[in-house]
Every structure is written in structure tokens, then in C-alpha cells.
mmCIF file of C-alpha atoms and ligand atoms in Angstrom:
data_model
loop_
_atom_site.group_PDB
_atom_site.id
_atom_site.type_symbol
_atom_site.label_atom_id
_atom_site.label_comp_id
_atom_site.label_asym_id
_atom_site.label_seq_id
_atom_site.Cartn_x
_atom_site.Cartn_y
_atom_site.Cartn_z
ATOM 1 C CA ALA A 1 -3.109 2.680 36.956
ATOM 2 C CA LEU A 2 0.324 3.769 35.872
ATOM 3 C CA LEU A 3 1.544 1.394 33.246
ATOM 4 C CA PRO A 4 5.145 0.777 32.009
ATOM 5 C CA ILE A 5 6.100 2.376 28.763
ATOM 6 C CA LEU A 6 8.251 0.031 26.653
ATOM 7 C CA ARG A 7 11.574 1.550 25.488
ATOM 8 C CA TYR A 8 12.954 1.500 21.763
ATOM 9 C CA PRO A 9 14.415 -0.797 20.661
ATOM 10 C CA ASP A 10 12.456 -3.212 22.458
ATOM 11 C CA PRO A 11 11.062 -6.016 19.966
ATOM 12 C CA ARG A 12 7.491 -5.760 21.455
ATOM 13 C CA LEU A 13 7.266 -2.327 20.154
ATOM 14 C CA HIS A 14 7.223 -3.891 16.363
ATOM 15 C CA LYS A 15 4.421 -6.472 17.163
ATOM 16 C CA HIS A 16 1.016 -5.625 15.052
ATOM 17 C CA ALA A 17 -1.600 -4.866 17.357
ATOM 18 C CA ALA A 18 -4.974 -6.830 16.809
ATOM 19 C CA PRO A 19 -8.330 -5.158 16.352
ATOM 20 C CA VAL A 20 -10.794 -4.868 19.744
ATOM 21 C CA ALA A 21 -13.663 -7.321 19.148
ATOM 22 C CA VAL A 22 -16.066 -5.944 21.456
ATOM 23 C CA VAL A 23 -15.541 -2.212 23.468
ATOM 24 C CA ASP A 24 -16.141 -3.797 27.140
ATOM 25 C CA ASP A 25 -15.331 -2.772 30.353
ATOM 26 C CA SER A 26 -11.775 -3.975 30.118
ATOM 27 C CA ILE A 27 -11.206 -1.782 27.126
ATOM 28 C CA ARG A 28 -12.610 1.202 28.982
ATOM 29 C CA GLN A 29 -10.085 0.324 32.110
ATOM 30 C CA LEU A 30 -7.249 0.259 29.446
ATOM 31 C CA VAL A 31 -8.135 3.756 28.090
ATOM 32 C CA ARG A 32 -8.166 5.087 31.611
ATOM 33 C CA ASP A 33 -4.709 3.538 32.445
ATOM 34 C CA MET A 34 -3.293 4.567 29.356
ATOM 35 C CA ALA A 35 -4.740 8.047 29.710
ATOM 36 C CA GLU A 36 -3.253 8.320 33.364
ATOM 37 C CA THR A 37 0.164 7.133 31.887
ATOM 38 C CA MET A 38 0.039 9.575 29.072
ATOM 39 C CA TYR A 39 -0.781 12.453 31.424
ATOM 40 C CA GLU A 40 1.746 11.390 33.736
ATOM 41 C CA ALA A 41 4.559 11.063 31.302
ATOM 42 C CA PRO A 42 3.539 13.748 29.827
ATOM 43 C CA GLY A 43 2.644 13.254 26.504
ATOM 44 C CA VAL A 44 0.138 14.095 24.023
ATOM 45 C CA GLY A 45 -0.473 10.471 22.707
ATOM 46 C CA LEU A 46 -0.002 7.029 23.580
ATOM 47 C CA ALA A 47 -0.701 3.574 21.973
ATOM 48 C CA ALA A 48 -1.512 0.477 23.483
ATOM 49 C CA THR A 49 1.536 -1.189 22.003
ATOM 50 C CA GLN A 50 3.697 1.044 23.958
ATOM 51 C CA VAL A 51 2.153 -0.388 27.004
ATOM 52 C CA ASP A 52 2.867 -4.098 25.629
ATOM 53 C CA VAL A 53 -0.902 -4.442 25.181
ATOM 54 C CA HIS A 54 -1.376 -5.491 21.622
ATOM 55 C CA LYS A 55 -5.016 -4.279 20.863
ATOM 56 C CA ARG A 56 -5.844 -1.357 18.595
ATOM 57 C CA VAL A 57 -6.382 1.359 21.260
ATOM 58 C CA VAL A 58 -5.110 4.930 21.046
ATOM 59 C CA VAL A 59 -5.553 7.869 23.336
ATOM 60 C CA ILE A 60 -4.660 11.578 22.366
ATOM 61 C CA ASP A 61 -5.044 14.748 24.100
ATOM 62 C CA VAL A 62 -3.379 17.660 22.020
ATOM 63 C CA SER A 63 -5.390 20.549 23.920
ATOM 64 C CA GLU A 64 -3.328 23.233 25.791
ATOM 65 C CA ASP A 65 -4.985 22.950 28.934
ATOM 66 C CA ARG A 66 -4.766 18.917 29.001
ATOM 67 C CA SER A 67 -8.452 18.624 29.324
ATOM 68 C CA THR A 68 -9.742 16.948 25.991
ATOM 69 C CA LEU A 69 -8.935 13.120 26.029
ATOM 70 C CA ARG A 70 -9.920 11.433 22.735
ATOM 71 C CA ALA A 71 -9.943 7.570 22.793
ATOM 72 C CA PHE A 72 -9.509 5.913 19.272
ATOM 73 C CA ILE A 73 -10.578 2.253 19.050
ATOM 74 C CA ASN A 74 -9.836 0.311 15.815
ATOM 75 C CA PRO A 75 -8.684 3.643 14.199
ATOM 76 C CA GLU A 76 -8.525 3.796 10.341
ATOM 77 C CA ILE A 77 -7.421 6.660 8.058
ATOM 78 C CA LEU A 78 -10.017 6.794 5.210
ATOM 79 C CA GLU A 79 -8.228 9.844 3.563
ATOM 80 C CA LYS A 80 -5.034 11.614 3.900
ATOM 81 C CA SER A 81 -4.006 14.935 2.085
ATOM 82 C CA GLY A 82 -1.111 17.536 2.026
ATOM 83 C CA GLU A 83 2.317 17.215 3.581
ATOM 84 C CA GLN A 84 3.737 18.617 6.654
ATOM 85 C CA THR A 85 7.058 18.353 8.419
ATOM 86 C CA CYS A 86 6.655 18.233 12.298
ATOM 87 C CA GLU A 87 9.285 17.876 14.930
ATOM 88 C CA GLU A 88 8.036 14.518 16.774
ATOM 89 C CA GLY A 89 9.013 13.012 20.065
ATOM 90 C CA CYS A 90 8.137 9.674 21.268
ATOM 91 C CA LEU A 91 7.380 8.372 24.836
ATOM 92 C CA SER A 92 9.264 5.033 23.733
ATOM 93 C CA VAL A 93 12.227 6.904 22.538
ATOM 94 C CA PRO A 94 12.848 9.714 25.405
ATOM 95 C CA GLY A 95 15.070 12.471 24.780
ATOM 96 C CA VAL A 96 14.806 12.035 20.740
ATOM 97 C CA TYR A 97 13.098 14.833 18.732
ATOM 98 C CA GLU A 98 13.270 14.830 15.029
ATOM 99 C CA LYS A 99 11.491 16.110 11.899
ATOM 100 C CA VAL A 100 9.009 13.627 10.032
ATOM 101 C CA THR A 101 7.064 14.334 7.076
ATOM 102 C CA ARG A 102 3.567 13.082 7.119
ATOM 103 C CA ALA A 103 0.203 14.013 5.807
ATOM 104 C CA GLU A 104 -1.274 17.317 6.883
ATOM 105 C CA ARG A 105 -4.868 16.484 7.174
ATOM 106 C CA VAL A 106 -6.501 12.818 7.737
ATOM 107 C CA LYS A 107 -9.992 11.726 7.905
ATOM 108 C CA VAL A 108 -10.074 8.876 10.509
ATOM 109 C CA ARG A 109 -12.699 6.753 11.453
ATOM 110 C CA ALA A 110 -12.610 4.830 14.889
ATOM 111 C CA LEU A 111 -14.879 3.369 17.761
ATOM 112 C CA ASP A 112 -15.230 5.637 20.865
ATOM 113 C CA GLU A 113 -14.913 4.202 24.437
ATOM 114 C CA ARG A 114 -18.840 3.336 24.125
ATOM 115 C CA GLY A 115 -18.247 1.292 21.102
ATOM 116 C CA GLU A 116 -19.891 4.018 18.872
ATOM 117 C CA PRO A 117 -18.545 4.589 15.580
ATOM 118 C CA PHE A 118 -17.113 8.356 14.906
ATOM 119 C CA GLU A 119 -15.401 10.021 12.090
ATOM 120 C CA LEU A 120 -12.962 12.893 12.570
ATOM 121 C CA GLU A 121 -11.132 15.096 10.191
ATOM 122 C CA ALA A 122 -7.956 16.360 11.722
ATOM 123 C CA GLU A 123 -4.975 18.564 10.689
ATOM 124 C CA GLY A 124 -1.942 20.168 12.559
ATOM 125 C CA LEU A 125 -0.687 18.250 15.522
ATOM 126 C CA LEU A 126 -3.758 16.243 15.879
ATOM 127 C CA ALA A 127 -3.150 14.740 12.404
ATOM 128 C CA VAL A 128 0.512 14.135 13.273
ATOM 129 C CA CYS A 129 -0.252 12.342 16.281
ATOM 130 C CA ILE A 130 -3.018 10.308 15.004
ATOM 131 C CA GLN A 131 -0.584 9.096 12.292
ATOM 132 C CA HIS A 132 2.196 8.497 14.580
ATOM 133 C CA GLU A 133 -0.122 6.357 17.066
ATOM 134 C CA ILE A 134 -1.370 4.295 14.173
ATOM 135 C CA ASP A 135 2.186 3.594 13.300
ATOM 136 C CA HIS A 136 2.758 2.032 16.917
ATOM 137 C CA LEU A 137 -0.187 0.009 16.293
ATOM 138 C CA ASP A 138 1.334 -1.477 13.305
ATOM 139 C CA GLY A 139 4.672 -1.867 14.821
ATOM 140 C CA ARG A 140 6.356 1.040 13.578
ATOM 141 C CA VAL A 141 8.539 3.722 15.757
ATOM 142 C CA PHE A 142 8.943 7.147 14.232
ATOM 143 C CA VAL A 143 12.906 6.982 14.556
ATOM 144 C CA GLU A 144 12.844 4.208 11.589
ATOM 145 C CA TYR A 145 11.724 7.022 8.998
ATOM 146 C CA LEU A 146 15.152 8.623 9.767
ATOM 147 C CA SER A 147 18.356 8.073 7.899
ATOM 148 C CA PRO A 148 20.115 4.798 8.721
ATOM 149 C CA LEU A 149 23.142 6.971 9.979
ATOM 150 C CA LYS A 150 20.622 8.954 12.290
ATOM 151 C CA LEU A 151 19.054 5.750 13.564
ATOM 152 C CA GLY A 152 22.253 4.252 14.121
ATOM 153 C CA ARG A 153 23.670 7.114 16.299
ATOM 154 C CA ILE A 154 20.066 6.840 18.324
ATOM 155 C CA LYS A 155 20.456 3.198 18.830
ATOM 156 C CA ALA A 156 24.050 3.680 20.178
ATOM 157 C CA ARG A 157 23.116 6.487 22.449
ATOM 158 C CA LEU A 158 20.318 4.597 23.806
ATOM 159 C CA ALA A 159 22.131 1.371 24.237
ATOM 160 C CA LYS A 160 25.019 3.318 26.084
ATOM 161 C CA LYS A 161 22.304 4.849 28.424
ATOM 162 C CA ALA A 162 20.459 1.661 29.120
ATOM 163 C CA ARG A 163 24.091 0.118 30.135
ATOM 164 C CA ILE A 164 24.720 2.624 32.594
ATOM 165 C CA THR A 165 21.105 2.895 34.257
ATOM 166 C CA ALA A 166 21.384 -1.260 34.111
HETATM 167 O O1 K1U B 201 5.364 8.222 21.923
HETATM 168 C C1 K1U B 201 3.863 8.828 21.760
HETATM 169 O O2 K1U B 201 3.157 8.181 20.974
HETATM 170 C C2 K1U B 201 3.617 10.154 22.407
HETATM 171 C C3 K1U B 201 4.270 11.154 21.698
HETATM 172 C C4 K1U B 201 3.125 11.674 20.510
HETATM 173 C C5 K1U B 201 3.751 12.507 19.573
HETATM 174 C C6 K1U B 201 4.137 13.967 19.974
HETATM 175 C C7 K1U B 201 4.770 14.612 18.911
HETATM 176 C C8 K1U B 201 4.269 14.517 17.714
HETATM 177 C C9 K1U B 201 3.994 13.157 17.362
HETATM 178 C C10 K1U B 201 3.436 12.559 18.230
HETATM 179 C C11 K1U B 201 4.720 12.371 22.619
HETATM 180 O O3 K1U B 201 3.759 12.953 23.210
HETATM 181 S S1 K1U B 201 6.140 12.946 22.790
HETATM 182 C C12 K1U B 201 6.112 13.906 24.196
HETATM 183 C C13 K1U B 201 5.495 15.446 23.426
HETATM 184 O O4 K1U B 201 5.726 15.467 22.101
HETATM 185 C C14 K1U B 201 4.971 16.552 24.381
HETATM 186 C C15 K1U B 201 4.651 15.995 25.683
HETATM 187 C C16 K1U B 201 4.075 17.105 26.476
HETATM 188 C C17 K1U B 201 3.628 18.200 25.978
HETATM 189 C C18 K1U B 201 3.433 18.530 24.572
HETATM 190 C C19 K1U B 201 4.231 17.314 23.631
HETATM 191 ZN ZN1 ZN B 202 5.653 7.339 19.987
#
């Protein structure tokens, strides 16, 4: 099912997600709904926080042909190296694309949809996306890395847009 995506600056985007205790059918259904929502947006990633479910679940698909869905449950970054500055977007902050500097490579450990632990070394957009999504689980939104001046302008623009659509 398509899930509604919270829009910044919704305070629920700043809640800290709780670890998943058991990867059961309800978590697998959440992964399916998040994947459907991500592909429809469209996006290359989605964190459960963004659909107001405060559990540590992330889906990512950075493949060109949108055919490689990856689920990360209770993801943890084990190692980070290098630096890269990448233009990022966010489904919770529509229409805003800004450069953010993050680690170039990450080694991440997570559970898959079967509840099996796995480790993945990622670089490029996949590494950027993993860091962006884990930030969501920790209640962080990428625009908060920008200067206060830029963040102020973004908030003003979003507030204006919200007023018109309201
Ligand atoms: O808000 C999110 O987590 C999704 C976000 C993930 C992300 C994108 C780029 C850099 C870092 C993190 C998005 O997917 S924004 C939309 C987007 O970038 C995109 C959409 C369709 C095709 C390719 C990219
Ligand atoms: Zn985002």
C-alpha cells in the first residue's frame, strides 16, 4: 500500500526510531509498502521514519533499472572512509537539492527481510543513500547540514507552499 510521506518540518521527522526486535511478517509487509511508496515517489531510498513508522527499517534501490531493492533492518555503520560531496534530495523536502559532504565509503551491517544478518561495503550513491537514510532513523533531515541562512530560506519557502496548498 502507498504510505503518506511526512513533509519537513514535521516534528515527527525528528523522532528517533527504535530497533526492530523480531523480523516478522509485519516488518516484511512494511518493507513492501515502503518499497511501493519509494518507487512511486520516485526515490532511491526511504526510511520508515518518513512514513511515520518509528522503527529502524530502510529500503534503497539505486539501480539504473529500478530492479535491485535492498532492505536494511537495524542498519549500523561499522566503518567510514574518505569524503564525497554529493547533491542530495529528500522525499520529505520536495524540490530542494543541495550539496552535502559525507563519507565516500561505508561498511554497514544490517538484517535482511529474512532476519539474516549481512554486511555490505558501499561507495558512491549507495554509500550516500545509506548515510542519508540512517540519518532519518536518528531524526536528522539533510537540510539541517546546510547553513542557517539556507535552512531559513528553505523553511520560509516550504511554509509559503504549505499555506497556498492548505
Ligand atoms: O528522502 C529520501 O530518503 C529519499 C532520497 C534519497 C537520496 C537521494 C539522493 C541522495 C541522497 C539520498 C531520494 O531518493 S530524493 C529523489 C532522488 O534523488 C531521485 C529520484 C529518482 C531517481 C533518482 C534520484
Ligand atoms: Zn530523505
